[in-house]
C-alpha positions as a printed NumPy array, in Angstrom:
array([[ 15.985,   4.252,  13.901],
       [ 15.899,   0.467,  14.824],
       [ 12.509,  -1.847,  13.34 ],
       [ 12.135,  -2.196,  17.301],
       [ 12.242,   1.791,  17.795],
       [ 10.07 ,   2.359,  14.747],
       [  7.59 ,   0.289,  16.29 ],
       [  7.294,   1.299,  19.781],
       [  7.042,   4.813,  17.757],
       [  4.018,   3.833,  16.451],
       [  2.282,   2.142,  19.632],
       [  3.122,   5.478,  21.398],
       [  1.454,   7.458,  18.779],
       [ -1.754,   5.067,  18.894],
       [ -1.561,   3.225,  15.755],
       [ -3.165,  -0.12 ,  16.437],
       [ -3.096,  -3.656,  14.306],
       [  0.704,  -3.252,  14.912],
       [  2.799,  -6.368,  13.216],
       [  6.353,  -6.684,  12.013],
       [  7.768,  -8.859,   9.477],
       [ 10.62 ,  -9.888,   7.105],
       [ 11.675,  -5.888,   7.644],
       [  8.368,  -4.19 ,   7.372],
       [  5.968,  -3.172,   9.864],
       [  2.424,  -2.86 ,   9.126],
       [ -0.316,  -0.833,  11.432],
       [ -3.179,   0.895,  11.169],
       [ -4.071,   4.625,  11.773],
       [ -7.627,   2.813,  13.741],
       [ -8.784,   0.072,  13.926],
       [-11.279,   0.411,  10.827],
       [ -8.957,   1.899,   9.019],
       [ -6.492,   0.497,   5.661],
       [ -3.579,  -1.214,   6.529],
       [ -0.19 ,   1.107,   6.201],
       [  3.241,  -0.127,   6.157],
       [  6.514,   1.872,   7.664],
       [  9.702,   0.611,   5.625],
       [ 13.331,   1.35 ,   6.135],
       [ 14.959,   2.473,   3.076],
       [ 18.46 ,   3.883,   2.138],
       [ 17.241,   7.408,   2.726],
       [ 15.275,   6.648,   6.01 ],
       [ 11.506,   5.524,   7.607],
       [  9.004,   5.958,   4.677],
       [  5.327,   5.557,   5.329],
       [  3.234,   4.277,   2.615],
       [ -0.416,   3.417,   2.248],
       [ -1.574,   1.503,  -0.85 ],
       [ -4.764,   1.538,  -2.365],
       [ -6.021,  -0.567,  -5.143],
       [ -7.026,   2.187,  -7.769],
       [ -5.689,   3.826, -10.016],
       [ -5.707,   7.493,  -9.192],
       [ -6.428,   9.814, -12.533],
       [ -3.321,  12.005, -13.533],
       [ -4.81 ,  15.18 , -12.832],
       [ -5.254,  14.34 ,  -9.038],
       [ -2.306,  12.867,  -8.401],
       [ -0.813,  15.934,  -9.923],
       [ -2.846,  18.332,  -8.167],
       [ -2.212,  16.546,  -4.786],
       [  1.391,  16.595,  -5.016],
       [  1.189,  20.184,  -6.583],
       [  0.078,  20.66 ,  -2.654],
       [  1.274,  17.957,   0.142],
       [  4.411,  19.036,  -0.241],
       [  6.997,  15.724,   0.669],
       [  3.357,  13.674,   0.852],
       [  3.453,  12.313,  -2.393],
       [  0.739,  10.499,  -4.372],
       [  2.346,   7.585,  -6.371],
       [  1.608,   4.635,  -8.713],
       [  3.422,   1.087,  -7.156],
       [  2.9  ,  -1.954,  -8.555],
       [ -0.259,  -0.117, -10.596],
       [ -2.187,   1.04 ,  -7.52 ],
       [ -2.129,   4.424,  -5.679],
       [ -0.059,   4.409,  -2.551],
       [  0.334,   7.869,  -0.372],
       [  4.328,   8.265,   0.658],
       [  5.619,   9.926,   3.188],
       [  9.315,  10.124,   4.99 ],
       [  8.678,   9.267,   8.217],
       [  7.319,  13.126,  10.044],
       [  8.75 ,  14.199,  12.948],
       [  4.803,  14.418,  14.135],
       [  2.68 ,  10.838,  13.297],
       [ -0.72 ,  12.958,  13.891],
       [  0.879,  14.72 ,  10.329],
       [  0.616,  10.76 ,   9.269],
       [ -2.23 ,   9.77 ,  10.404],
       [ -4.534,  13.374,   9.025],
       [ -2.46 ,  13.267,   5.247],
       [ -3.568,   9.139,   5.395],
       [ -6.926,  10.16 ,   6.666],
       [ -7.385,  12.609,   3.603],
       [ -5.619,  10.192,   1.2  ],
       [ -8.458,   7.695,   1.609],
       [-11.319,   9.798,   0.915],
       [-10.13 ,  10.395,  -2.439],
       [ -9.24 ,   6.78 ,  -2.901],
       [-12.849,   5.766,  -1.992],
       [-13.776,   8.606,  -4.408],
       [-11.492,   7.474,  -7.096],
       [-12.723,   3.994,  -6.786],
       [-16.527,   5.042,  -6.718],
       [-15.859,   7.306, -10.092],
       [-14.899,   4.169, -11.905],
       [-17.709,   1.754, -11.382],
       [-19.555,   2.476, -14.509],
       [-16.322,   1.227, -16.477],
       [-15.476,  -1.642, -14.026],
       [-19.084,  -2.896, -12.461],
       [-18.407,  -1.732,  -8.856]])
């Protein structure tokens, strides 16, 4: 799939905030909603939506126990969701959904250690 393909993908799905650059697009499942990227890599489309926290061990492990090829990872120290680009973006847009609830969570459980 071309960058151009990829991102007429997404405006048919309904993404919104839709921008391209140096490679990478970058959209948003609504308009309130964290910014995601969509990268081309060796293997294909990946989706992946950072978050700046630092997810405990036990829930990453527990979430990847379960999402199946949605995996719950640690770049550049924060938690990002990845995904190989679905088939169906709705499967995007619920797992990314889902994903930031237990950021927000994950964030909220540290404030007594980090004055949030």
């Amino acid at each position: 799939m071309t960058d151009d393909e990829a991102e007429a993908a997404l405006r048919a799905a309904g993404f919104c905030g839709i921008e391209a650059e140096a490679g990478v697009i970058y959209a948003r499942i609504a308009a309130q909603a964290p910014e995601f990227r969509a990268e081309a890599t060796e293997a294909g489309w990946r989706l992946v939506l950072p978050w700046n926290v630092r997810p405990p061990a036990a829930a990453m492990d527990d979430w990847n126990s379960r999402m199946g090829s949605a995996r719950m990872q640690v770049i550049a120290g924060e938690a990002a969701l990845v995904l190989p680009w679905p088939e169906d973006l709705a499967q995007w847009a619920a797992l990314a959904a889902e994903a930031e609830a237990h950021f927000i969570r994950w964030r909220r459980a540290r404030r007594p250690a980090e004055g949030m």
